[in-house]
Coordinates of C-alpha atoms in Angstrom, one line a residue:
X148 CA -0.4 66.6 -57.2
X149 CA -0.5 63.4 -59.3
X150 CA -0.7 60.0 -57.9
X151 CA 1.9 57.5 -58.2
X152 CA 3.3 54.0 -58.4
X153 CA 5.5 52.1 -56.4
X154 CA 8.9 51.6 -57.9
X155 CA 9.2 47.8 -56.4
X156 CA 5.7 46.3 -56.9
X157 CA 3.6 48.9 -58.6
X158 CA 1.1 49.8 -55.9
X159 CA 0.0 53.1 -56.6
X160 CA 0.6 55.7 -53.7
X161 CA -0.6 58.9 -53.0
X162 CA 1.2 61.5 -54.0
X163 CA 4.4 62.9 -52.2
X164 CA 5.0 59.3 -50.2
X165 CA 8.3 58.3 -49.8
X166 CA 7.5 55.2 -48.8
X167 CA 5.4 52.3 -50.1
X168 CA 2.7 50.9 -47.8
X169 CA 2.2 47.8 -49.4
X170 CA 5.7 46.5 -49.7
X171 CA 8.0 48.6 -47.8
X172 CA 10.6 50.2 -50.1
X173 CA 11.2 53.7 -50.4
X174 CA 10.3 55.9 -53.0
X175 CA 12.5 58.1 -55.0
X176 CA 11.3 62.1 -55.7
X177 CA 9.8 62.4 -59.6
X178 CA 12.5 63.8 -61.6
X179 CA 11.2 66.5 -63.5
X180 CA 10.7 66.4 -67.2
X181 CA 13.5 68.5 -69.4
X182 CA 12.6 69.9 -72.5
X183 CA 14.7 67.1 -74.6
X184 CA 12.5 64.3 -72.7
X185 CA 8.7 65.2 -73.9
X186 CA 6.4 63.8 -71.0
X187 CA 4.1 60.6 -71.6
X188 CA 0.7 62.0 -73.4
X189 CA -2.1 60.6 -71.6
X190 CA -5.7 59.8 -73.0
X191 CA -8.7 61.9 -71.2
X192 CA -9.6 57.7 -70.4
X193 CA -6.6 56.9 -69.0
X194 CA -6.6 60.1 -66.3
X195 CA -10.0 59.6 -65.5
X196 CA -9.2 56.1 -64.7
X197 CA -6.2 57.4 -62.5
X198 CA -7.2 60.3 -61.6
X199 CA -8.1 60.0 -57.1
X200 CA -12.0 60.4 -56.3
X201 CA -13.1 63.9 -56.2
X202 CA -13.4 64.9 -52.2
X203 CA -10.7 62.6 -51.3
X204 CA -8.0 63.2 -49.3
X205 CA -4.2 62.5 -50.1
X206 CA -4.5 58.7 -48.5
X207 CA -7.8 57.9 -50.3
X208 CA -7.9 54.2 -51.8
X209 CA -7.5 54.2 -55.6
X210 CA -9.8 52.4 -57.1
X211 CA -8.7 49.0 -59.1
X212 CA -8.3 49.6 -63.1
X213 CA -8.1 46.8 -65.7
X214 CA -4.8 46.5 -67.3
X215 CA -4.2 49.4 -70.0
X216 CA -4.3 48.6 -73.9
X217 CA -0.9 47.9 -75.7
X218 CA 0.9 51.3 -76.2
X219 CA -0.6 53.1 -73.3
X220 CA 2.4 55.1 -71.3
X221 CA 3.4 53.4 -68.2
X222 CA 3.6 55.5 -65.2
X223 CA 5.4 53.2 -62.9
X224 CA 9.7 53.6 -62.8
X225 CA 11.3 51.0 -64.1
X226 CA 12.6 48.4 -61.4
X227 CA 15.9 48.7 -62.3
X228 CA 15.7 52.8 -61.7
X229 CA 15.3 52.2 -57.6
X230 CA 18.4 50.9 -55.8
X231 CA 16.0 49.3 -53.1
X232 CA 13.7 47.4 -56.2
X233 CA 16.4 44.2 -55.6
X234 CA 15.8 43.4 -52.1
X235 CA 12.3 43.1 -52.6
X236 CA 10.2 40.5 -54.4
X237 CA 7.9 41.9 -57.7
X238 CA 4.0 42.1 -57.7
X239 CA 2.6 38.2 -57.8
X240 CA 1.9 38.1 -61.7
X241 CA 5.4 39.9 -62.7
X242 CA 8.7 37.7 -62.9
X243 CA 12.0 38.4 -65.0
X244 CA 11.3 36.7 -68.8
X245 CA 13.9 34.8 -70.4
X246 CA 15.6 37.8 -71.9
X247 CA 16.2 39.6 -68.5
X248 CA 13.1 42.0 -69.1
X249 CA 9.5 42.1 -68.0
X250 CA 6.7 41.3 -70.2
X251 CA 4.2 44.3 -71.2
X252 CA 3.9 46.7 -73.3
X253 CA 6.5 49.0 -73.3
X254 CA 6.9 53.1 -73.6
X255 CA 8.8 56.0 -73.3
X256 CA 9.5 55.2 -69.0
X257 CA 10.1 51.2 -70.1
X258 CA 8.0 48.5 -70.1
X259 CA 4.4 49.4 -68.9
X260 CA 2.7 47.3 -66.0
X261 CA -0.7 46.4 -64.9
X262 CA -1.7 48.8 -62.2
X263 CA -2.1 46.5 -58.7
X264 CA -5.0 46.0 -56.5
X265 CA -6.4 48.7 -54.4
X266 CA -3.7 50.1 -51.7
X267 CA -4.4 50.3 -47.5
X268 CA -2.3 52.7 -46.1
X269 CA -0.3 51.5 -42.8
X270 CA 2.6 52.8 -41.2
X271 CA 6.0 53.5 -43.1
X272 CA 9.1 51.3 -42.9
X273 CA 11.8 51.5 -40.8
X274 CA 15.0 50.9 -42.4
X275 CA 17.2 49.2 -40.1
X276 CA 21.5 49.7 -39.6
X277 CA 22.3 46.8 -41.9
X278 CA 20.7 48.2 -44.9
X279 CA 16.9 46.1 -44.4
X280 CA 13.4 47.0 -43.2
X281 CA 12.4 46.2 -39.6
X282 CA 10.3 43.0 -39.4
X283 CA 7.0 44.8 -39.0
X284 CA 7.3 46.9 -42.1
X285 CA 8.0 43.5 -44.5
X286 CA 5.3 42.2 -46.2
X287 CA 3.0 39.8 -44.5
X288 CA 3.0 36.2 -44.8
X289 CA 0.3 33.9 -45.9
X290 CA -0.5 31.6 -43.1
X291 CA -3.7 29.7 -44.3
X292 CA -2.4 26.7 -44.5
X293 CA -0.3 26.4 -40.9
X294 CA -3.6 27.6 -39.6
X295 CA -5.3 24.6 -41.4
X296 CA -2.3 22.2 -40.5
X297 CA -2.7 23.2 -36.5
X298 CA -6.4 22.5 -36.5
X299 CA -5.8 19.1 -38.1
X300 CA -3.8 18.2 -35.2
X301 CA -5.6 19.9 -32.7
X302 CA -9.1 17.5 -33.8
X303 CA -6.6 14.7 -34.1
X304 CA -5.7 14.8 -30.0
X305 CA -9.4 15.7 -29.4
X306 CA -10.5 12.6 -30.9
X307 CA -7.7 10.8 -29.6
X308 CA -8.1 11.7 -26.0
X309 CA -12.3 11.1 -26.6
X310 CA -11.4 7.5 -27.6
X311 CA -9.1 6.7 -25.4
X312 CA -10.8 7.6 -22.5
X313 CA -13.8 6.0 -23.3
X314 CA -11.9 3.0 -24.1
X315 CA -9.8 3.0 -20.7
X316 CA -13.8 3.1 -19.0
X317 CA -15.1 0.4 -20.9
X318 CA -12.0 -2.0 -20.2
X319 CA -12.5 -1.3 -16.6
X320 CA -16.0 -2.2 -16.4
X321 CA -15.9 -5.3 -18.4
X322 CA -12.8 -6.3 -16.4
X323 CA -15.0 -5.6 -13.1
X324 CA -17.6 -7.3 -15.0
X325 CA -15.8 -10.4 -15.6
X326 CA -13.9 -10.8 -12.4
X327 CA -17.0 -10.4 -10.8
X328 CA -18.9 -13.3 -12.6
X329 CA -15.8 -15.5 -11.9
X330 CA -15.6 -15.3 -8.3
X331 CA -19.3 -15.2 -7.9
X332 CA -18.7 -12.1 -5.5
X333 CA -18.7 -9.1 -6.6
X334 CA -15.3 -7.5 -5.6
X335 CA -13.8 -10.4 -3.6
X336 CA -11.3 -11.7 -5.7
X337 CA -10.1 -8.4 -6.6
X338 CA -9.9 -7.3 -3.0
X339 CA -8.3 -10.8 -2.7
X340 CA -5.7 -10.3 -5.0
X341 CA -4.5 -6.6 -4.9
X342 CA -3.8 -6.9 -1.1
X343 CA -2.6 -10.9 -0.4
X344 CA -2.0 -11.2 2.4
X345 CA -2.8 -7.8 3.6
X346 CA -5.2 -5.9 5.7
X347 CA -8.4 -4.9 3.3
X348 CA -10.6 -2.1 4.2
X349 CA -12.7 -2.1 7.1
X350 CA -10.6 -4.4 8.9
X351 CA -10.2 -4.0 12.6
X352 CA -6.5 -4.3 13.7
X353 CA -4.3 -5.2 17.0
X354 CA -0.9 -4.9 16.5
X355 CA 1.8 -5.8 18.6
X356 CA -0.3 -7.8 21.3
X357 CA 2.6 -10.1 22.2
X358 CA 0.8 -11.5 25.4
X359 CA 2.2 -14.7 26.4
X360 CA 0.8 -17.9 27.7
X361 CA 1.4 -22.1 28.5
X362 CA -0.4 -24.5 27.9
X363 CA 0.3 -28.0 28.9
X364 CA 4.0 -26.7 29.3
X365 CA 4.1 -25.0 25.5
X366 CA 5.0 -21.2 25.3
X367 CA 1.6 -19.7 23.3
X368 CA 2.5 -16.2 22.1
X369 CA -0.5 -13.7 20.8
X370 CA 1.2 -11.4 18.6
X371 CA -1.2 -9.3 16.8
X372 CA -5.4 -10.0 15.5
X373 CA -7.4 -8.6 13.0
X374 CA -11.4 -8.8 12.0
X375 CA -13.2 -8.1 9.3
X376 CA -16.1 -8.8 6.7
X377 CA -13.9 -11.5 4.6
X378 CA -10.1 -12.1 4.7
X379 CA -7.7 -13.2 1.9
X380 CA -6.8 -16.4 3.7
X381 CA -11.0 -16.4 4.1
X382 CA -13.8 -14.9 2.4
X383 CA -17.1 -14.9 5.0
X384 CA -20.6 -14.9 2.8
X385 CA -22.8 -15.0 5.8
X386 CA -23.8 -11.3 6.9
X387 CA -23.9 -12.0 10.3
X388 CA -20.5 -13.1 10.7
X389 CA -16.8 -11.4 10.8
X390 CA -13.6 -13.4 10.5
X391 CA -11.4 -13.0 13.0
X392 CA -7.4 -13.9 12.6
X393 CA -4.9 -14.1 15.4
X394 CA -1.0 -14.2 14.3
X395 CA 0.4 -17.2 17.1
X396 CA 3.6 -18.5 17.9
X397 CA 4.5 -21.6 19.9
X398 CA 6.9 -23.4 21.0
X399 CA 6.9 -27.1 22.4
X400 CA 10.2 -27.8 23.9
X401 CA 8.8 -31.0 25.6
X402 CA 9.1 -34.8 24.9
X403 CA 5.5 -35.2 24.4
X404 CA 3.2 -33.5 21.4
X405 CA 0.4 -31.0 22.3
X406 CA -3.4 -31.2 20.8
X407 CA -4.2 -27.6 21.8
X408 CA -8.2 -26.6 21.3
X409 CA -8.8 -22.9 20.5
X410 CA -11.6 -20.8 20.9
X411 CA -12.9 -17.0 20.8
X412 CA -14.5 -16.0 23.5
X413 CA -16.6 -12.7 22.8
X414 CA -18.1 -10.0 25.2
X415 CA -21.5 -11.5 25.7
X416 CA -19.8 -14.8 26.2
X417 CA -20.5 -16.7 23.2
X418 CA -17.5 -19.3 22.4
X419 CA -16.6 -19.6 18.4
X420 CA -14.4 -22.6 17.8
X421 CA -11.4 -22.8 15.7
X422 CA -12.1 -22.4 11.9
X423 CA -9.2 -23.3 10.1
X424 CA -4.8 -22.3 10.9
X425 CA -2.2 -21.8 8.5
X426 CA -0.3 -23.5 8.6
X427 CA -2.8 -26.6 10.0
X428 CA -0.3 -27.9 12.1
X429 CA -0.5 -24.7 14.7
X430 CA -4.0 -25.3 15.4
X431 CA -3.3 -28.9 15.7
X432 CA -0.7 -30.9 16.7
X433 CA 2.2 -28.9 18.3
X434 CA 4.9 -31.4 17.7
X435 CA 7.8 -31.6 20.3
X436 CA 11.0 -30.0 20.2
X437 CA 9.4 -27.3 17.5
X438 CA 8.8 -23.8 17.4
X439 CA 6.5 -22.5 14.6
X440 CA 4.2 -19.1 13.5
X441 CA 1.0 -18.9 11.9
X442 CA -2.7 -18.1 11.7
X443 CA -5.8 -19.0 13.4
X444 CA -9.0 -18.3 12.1
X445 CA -12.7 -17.9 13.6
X446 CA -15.9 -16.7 12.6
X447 CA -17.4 -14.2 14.7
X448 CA -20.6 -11.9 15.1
X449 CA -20.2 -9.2 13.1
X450 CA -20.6 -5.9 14.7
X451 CA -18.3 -6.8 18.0
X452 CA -15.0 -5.3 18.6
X453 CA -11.7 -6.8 18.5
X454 CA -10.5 -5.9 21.6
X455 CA -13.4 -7.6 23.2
X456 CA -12.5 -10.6 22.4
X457 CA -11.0 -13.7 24.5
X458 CA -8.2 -16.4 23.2
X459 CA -9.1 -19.8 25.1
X460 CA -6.8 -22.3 24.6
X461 CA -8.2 -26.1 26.1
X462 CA -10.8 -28.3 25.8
X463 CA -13.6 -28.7 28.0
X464 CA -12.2 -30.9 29.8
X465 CA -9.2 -28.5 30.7
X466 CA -8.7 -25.8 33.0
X467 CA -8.6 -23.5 29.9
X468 CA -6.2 -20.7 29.2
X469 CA -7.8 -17.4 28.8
X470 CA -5.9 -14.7 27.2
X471 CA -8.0 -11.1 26.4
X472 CA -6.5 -9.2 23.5
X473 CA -6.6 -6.1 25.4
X474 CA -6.9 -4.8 29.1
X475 CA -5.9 -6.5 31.9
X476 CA -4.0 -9.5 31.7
X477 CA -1.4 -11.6 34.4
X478 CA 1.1 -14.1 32.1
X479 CA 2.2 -15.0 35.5
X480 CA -0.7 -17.0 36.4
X481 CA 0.7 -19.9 34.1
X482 CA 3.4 -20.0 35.9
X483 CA 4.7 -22.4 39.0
X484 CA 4.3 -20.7 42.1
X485 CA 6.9 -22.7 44.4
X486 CA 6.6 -23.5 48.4
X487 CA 10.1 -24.3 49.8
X488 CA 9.4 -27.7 52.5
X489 CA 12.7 -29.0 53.5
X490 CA 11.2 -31.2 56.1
X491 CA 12.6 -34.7 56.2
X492 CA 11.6 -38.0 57.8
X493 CA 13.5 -41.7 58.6
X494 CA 12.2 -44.9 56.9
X495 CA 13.3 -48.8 57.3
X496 CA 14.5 -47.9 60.3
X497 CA 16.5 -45.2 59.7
X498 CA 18.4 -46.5 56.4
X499 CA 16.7 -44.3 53.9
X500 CA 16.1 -40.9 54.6
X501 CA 13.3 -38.6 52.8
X502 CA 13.4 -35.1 52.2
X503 CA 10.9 -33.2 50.8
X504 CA 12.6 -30.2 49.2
X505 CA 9.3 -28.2 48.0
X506 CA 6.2 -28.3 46.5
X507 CA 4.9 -26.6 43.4
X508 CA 1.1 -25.6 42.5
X509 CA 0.7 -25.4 38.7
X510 CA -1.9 -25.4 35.5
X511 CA 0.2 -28.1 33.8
X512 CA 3.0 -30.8 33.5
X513 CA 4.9 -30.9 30.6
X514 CA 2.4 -32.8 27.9
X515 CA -0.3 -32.0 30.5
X516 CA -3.1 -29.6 31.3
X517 CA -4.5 -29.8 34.6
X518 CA -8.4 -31.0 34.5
X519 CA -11.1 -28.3 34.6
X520 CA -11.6 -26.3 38.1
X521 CA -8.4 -28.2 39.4
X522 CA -4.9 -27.6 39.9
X523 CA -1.7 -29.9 40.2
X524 CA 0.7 -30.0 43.0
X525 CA 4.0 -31.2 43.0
X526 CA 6.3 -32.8 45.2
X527 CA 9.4 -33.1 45.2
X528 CA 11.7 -35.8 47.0
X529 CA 15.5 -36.0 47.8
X530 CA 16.6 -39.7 48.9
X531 CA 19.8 -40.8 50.8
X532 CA 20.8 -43.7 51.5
X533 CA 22.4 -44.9 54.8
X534 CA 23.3 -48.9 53.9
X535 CA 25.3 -50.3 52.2
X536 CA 22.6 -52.3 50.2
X537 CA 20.8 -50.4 47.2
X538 CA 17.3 -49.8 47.9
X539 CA 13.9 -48.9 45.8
X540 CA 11.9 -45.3 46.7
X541 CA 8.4 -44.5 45.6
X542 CA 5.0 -43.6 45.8
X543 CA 4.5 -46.7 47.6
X544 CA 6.2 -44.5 50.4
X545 CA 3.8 -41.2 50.8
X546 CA 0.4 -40.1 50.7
X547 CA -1.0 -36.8 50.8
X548 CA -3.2 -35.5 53.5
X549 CA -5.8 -33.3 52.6
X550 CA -7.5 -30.1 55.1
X551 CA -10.3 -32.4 55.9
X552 CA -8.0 -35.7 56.5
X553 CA -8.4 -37.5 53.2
X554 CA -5.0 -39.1 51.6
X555 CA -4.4 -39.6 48.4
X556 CA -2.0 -41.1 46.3
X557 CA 0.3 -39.6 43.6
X558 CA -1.4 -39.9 39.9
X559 CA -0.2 -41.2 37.4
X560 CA -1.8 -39.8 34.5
X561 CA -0.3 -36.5 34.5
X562 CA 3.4 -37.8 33.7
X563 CA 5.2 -38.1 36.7
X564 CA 5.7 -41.0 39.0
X565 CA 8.4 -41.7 41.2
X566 CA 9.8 -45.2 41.2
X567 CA 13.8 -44.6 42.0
X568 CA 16.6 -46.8 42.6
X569 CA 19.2 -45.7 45.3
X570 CA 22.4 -47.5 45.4
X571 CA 24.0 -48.3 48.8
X572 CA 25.1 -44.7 50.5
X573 CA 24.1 -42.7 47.5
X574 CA 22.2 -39.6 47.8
X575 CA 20.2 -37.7 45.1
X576 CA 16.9 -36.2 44.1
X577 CA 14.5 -38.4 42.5
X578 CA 12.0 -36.1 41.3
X579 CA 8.6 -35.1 41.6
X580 CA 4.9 -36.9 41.7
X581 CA 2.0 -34.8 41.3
X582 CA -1.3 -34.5 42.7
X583 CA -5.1 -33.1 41.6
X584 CA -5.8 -30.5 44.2
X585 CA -9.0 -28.0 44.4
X586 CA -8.0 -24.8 43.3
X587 CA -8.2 -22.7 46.7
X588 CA -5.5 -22.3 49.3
X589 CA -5.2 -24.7 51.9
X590 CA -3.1 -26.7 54.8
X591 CA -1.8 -30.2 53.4
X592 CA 0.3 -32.6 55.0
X593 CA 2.6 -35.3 53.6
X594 CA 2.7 -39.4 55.7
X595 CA 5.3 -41.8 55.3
X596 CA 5.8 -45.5 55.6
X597 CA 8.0 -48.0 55.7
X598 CA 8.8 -50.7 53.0
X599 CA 6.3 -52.9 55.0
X600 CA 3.4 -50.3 54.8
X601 CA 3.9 -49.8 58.5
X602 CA 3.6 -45.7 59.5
X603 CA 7.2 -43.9 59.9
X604 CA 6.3 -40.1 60.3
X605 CA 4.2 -37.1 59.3
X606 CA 5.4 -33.5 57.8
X607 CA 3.3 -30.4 57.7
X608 CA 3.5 -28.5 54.0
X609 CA 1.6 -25.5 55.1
X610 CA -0.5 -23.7 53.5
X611 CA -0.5 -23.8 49.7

């Protein structure tokens, strides 16, 4: 049979398809030639040009054919004879001119057109319910230049992502760079500054101590320590040493101020003395009638452990105030431990009468620390009166007997002394005088005298 040509876009098809494989549209059957329609005479040229190779089969690629010389039969329908030519677009090259037709030489068929490239078969076309071709059988698309257009972009974020990234590393190491040259250590303002305040790596903590203590008759509260290589409050450039902060609290309720001395006491027993506070006033001067938090800072050996170490507050002078940051510890040992007397005796011949109510052995007075390796013991004195005259009581009237017979005085440097007046049948207690007595348990005794300094009797206190 005689090959063909689409009647949409002139591909030429092999013969009998009903279909075109290059654009899609169906084909109509070849009407056959009536005696009063004489067929198109072809040149010998012009069939060997169109004629399909010789061993071919009915699919075999015809091969391309320059355009035919003016007068030459066309063998292609006219567009306007296929019902489907509309809904498809005509061969690139072959638009409508400005009188409706399409340029070329025409014959018998119509105008004649330039036989199209060579044809690759592929599946037919589906027409679908509306009266169109499925999407797969419609003619492809160029897509050269979205291809182009997505590599563009694609090398744009590349390049964007290279630069950035290499610029986000370089600002970080010239801004380590330059913090580092304006601290003049490496790291430490940084670490300063992006935890103030705070707890920076490596740092040995103790939270919620709370151990309680008093010193010269000022509550001293531990509530929580930490060590490490450098601090924000203080950055340590000696290797050999660790700062160590202990969060205090204390409160003076007193009339007099305190001048507390700290000092950390570590496990081999070396003492390192108070640094710095913050604020300065609570490693200071505890003023009375205050209450106040803050920091105290020493510098350490590196290497030791936090809960080795010992708060000591007192001066060497002192009996100090030891306080371990862990394991055992007694907060009763600051306290008064109290001997109930109630032994009285007759002075001035019977017209004033003393009474010694109880004693108390303690670390401090209020304002006062007892000395070193000593403790302080108080007395204290009810006086009633038995005249009708007022009369003067005081240490002028008592001694204290020691175990091995020594007396003593009361002292007045620890901030008690008894010097009352009592008016004519009054009666009340007139306070307490202290003494300095050795630290272990032991039988005292109390004498009195008259207002001459004449002997009027002798209690026993016990054991204290």
């Amino acid at each position: 049979m005689q090959a063909t040509f689409c009647n949409n876009c002139g591909k030429p098809l092999p013969a009998g398809s009903t279909f075109c494989g290059e654009c899609g549209a169906p084909q109509k059957p070849a009407m056959p030639h009536t005696p009063n329609t004489p067929a198109p005479s072809l040149s010998a040229e012009t069939m060997r040009a169109s004629a399909p190779p010789s061993g071919g089969g009915d699919y075999a690629p015809t091969q391309y054919q320059p355009p035919p010389p003016p007068g030459t039969p066309s063998l292609v329908a006219h567009a306007g004879q296929d019902a489907y030519a509309s809904q498809y677009p005509p061969a690139p090259g072959y638009g409508p001119n400005n009188a409706g037709g399409y340029p070329g030489p025409s014959g018998p068929q119509g105008p004649a057109m330039v036989p199209p490239p060579a044809y690759v078969p592929g599946p037919p076309p589906v027409v679908t319910p509306g009266g169109g071709v499925a999407p797969w059988a419609q003619p492809q698309k160029k897509r050269t230049g979205l291809k182009v257009g997505l590599g563009c972009l694609v090398a744009i974020v590349l390049v964007v992502l290279l630069l950035g990234g290499g610029g986000f590393f370089l600002y970080k190491k010239l801004s380590s760079k330059s913090s580092s040259t304006a601290s003049g250590t490496p790291g430490a303002s940084a670490t300063a500054s992006a935890t103030p305040g705070g707890n920076p790596a490596g740092t040995q903590t103790l939270n919620d101590i709370n151990r309680e203590a008093i010193y010269a008759g000022g509550d001293f509260t531990i509530i929580s320590a930490k060590e490490a290589a450098s601090l924000p409050e203080l950055q340590q450039s000696d290797p050999t040493l660790n700062v160590l902060e202990v969060q205090i609290k204390e409160t003076n309720q007193g009339t007099r101020g305190l001048n507390p001395t700290f000092t950390a006491i570590g496990a081999d027993g070396k003492a390192s003395s108070l640094y710095s506070s913050s604020p300065a006033s609570v490693g200071a001067f505890w003023n009375p009638g205050t209450t106040a938090s803050g920091a105290l800072f020493f510098k350490v050996p590196s290497g030791s452990k936090i809960g080795d170490f010992v708060i000591q507050i007192g001066n060497s002078m002192e009996l100090p105030v030891s306080v371990p940051l862990t394991g055992t510890y007694d907060p009763n040992q600051w306290q008064p431990v109290t001997y109930p007397i109630n032994k009285s005796v007759m002075i001035d011949i019977g017209r004033l009468k003393l009474t010694v109510t109880q004693i108390e052995v303690v670390t401090w007075n209020p304002g006062f620390q007892a000395p070193k390796d000593m403790r302080l013991l108080r007395m204290y004195l009810h006086v009633e009166s038995n005249e009708a005259l007022a009369a003067n009581v005081g240490s002028g009237n008592y001694v204290l007997v020691f175990p091995n017979g020594d007396r003593a005085k009361a002292t007045v440097i620890y901030g008690s002394l008894i010097d009352a007046g009592v008016a004519g049948g009054e009666s009340k207690d007139v306070g307490y005088d202290t003494w300095v007595v050795p630290p272990e348990p032991a039988d005292y005794g109390m004498a009195f005298f008259n207002s001459d300094g004449t002997p009027a009797g002798q209690i026993d206190l016990g054991t204290v």
